[in-house]
Short mmCIF file of C-alpha atoms in Angstrom, two decimals:
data_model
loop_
_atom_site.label_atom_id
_atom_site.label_comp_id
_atom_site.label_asym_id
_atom_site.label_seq_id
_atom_site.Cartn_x
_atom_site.Cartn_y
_atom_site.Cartn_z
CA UNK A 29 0.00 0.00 0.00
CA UNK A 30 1.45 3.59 -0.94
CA UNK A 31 1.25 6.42 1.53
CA UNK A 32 0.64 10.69 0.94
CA UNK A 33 3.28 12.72 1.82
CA UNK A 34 1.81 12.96 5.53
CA UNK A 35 1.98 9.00 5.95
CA UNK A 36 -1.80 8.19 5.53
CA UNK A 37 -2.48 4.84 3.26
CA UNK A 38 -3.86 5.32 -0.02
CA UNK A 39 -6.04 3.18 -2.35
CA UNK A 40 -6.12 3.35 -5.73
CA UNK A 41 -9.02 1.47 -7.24
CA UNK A 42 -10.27 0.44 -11.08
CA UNK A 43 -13.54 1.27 -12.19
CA UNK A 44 -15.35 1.21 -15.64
CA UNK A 45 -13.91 4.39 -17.06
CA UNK A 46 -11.68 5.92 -14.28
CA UNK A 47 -9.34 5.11 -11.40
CA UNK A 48 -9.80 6.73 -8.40
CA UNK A 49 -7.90 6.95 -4.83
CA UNK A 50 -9.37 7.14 -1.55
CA UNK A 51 -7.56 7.94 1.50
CA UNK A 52 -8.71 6.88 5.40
CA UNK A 53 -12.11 5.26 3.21
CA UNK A 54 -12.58 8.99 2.09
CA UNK A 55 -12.90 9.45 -1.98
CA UNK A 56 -10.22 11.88 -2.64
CA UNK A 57 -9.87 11.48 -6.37
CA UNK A 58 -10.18 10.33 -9.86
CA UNK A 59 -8.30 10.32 -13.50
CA UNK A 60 -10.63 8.90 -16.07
CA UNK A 61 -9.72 6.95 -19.08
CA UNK A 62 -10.82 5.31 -22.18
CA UNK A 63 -9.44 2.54 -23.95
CA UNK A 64 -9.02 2.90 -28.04
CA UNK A 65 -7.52 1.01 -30.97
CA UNK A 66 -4.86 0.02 -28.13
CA UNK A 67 -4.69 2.88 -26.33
CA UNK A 68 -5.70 4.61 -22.83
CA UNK A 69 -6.51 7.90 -23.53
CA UNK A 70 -6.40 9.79 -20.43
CA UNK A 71 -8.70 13.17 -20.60
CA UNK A 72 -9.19 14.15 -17.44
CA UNK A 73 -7.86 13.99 -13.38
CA UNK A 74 -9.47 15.40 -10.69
CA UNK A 75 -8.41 15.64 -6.63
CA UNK A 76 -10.68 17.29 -3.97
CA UNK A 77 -9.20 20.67 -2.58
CA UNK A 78 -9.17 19.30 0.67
CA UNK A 79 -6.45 16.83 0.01
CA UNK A 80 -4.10 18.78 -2.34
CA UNK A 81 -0.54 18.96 -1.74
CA UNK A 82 -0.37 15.39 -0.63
CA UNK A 83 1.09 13.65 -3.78
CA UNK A 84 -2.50 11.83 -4.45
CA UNK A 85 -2.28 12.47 -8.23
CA UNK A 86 1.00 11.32 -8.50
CA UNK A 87 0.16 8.20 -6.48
CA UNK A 88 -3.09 8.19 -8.47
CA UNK A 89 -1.73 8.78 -12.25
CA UNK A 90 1.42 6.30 -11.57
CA UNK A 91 -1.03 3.26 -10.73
CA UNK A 92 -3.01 4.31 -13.13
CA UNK A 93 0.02 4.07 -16.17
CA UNK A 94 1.35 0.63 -14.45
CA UNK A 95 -2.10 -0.76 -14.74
CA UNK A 96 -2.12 0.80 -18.49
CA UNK A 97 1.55 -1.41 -19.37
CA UNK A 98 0.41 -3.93 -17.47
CA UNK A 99 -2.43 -4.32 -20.42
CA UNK A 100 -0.66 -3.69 -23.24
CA UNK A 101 -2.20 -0.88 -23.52
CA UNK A 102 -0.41 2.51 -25.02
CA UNK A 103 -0.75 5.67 -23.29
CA UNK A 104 -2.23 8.70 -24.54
CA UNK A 105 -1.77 12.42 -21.87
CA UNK A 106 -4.30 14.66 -22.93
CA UNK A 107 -4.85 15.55 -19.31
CA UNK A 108 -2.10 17.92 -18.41
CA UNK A 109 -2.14 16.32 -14.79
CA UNK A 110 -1.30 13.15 -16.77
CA UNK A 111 1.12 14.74 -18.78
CA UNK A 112 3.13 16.32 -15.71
CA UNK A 113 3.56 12.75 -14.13
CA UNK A 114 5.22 11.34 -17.38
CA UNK A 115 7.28 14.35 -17.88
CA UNK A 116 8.80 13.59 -14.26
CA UNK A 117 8.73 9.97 -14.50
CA UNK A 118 10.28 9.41 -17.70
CA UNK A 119 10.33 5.12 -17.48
CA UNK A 120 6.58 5.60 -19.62
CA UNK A 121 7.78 7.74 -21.78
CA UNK A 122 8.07 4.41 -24.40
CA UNK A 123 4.69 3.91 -23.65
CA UNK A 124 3.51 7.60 -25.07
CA UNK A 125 1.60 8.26 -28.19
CA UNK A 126 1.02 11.99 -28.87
CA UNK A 127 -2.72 13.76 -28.75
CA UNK A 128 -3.63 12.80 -32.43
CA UNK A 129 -6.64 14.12 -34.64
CA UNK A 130 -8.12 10.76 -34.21
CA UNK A 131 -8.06 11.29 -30.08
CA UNK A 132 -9.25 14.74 -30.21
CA UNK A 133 -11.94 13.52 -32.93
CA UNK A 134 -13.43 10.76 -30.03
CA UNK A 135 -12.96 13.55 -27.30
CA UNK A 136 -15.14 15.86 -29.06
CA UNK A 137 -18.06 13.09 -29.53
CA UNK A 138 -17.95 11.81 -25.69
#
């Protein structure tokens, strides 16, 4: 189990179209995905004001792209949250496709 910066346990959990993190049983987060012609596409992350500055999205969006390799699955930042985490963790950066006009095609329909 992964910890926030103040030492409180973390969960990171799958859904249908989103991973999301709790902390203490609380929901404290989400990053939503979509898969696509073999990739996650990534448009959006979200954590509550009340728990900012505690690393959740970080804990969050790295479970979120092991989970993605883990599947085979190519990864796609249009979430600039997303992004960020790549940028400073550069073992996904193999994983990365850029935002195409096929991904911002499907964005605009959802």
């Amino acid at each position: 189990m992964t910890t926030d910066k103040n030492g409180t346990p973390t969960d990171v959990t799958t859904e249908a179209d989103r991973f999301s993190i709790s902390v203490d049983g609380q929901k404290a987060g989400f990053t939503e995905y979509f898969d696509h012609d073999g990739q996650r596409i990534f448009p959006h992350t979200e954590i509550g004001d009340e728990f900012g500055g505690r690393g959740l999205a970080t804990i969050l969006i790295r479970e979120a792209l092991d989970a993605t390799r883990a599947a085979g699955l190519r990864i796609v930042a249009v979430c600039p949250m997303v992004a960020g985490v790549i940028e400073k963790n550069p073992e996904f950066a193999d994983l990365v496709d850029p935002v195409s006009t096929d991904v911002k095609r499907l964005l605009d329909k959802r």
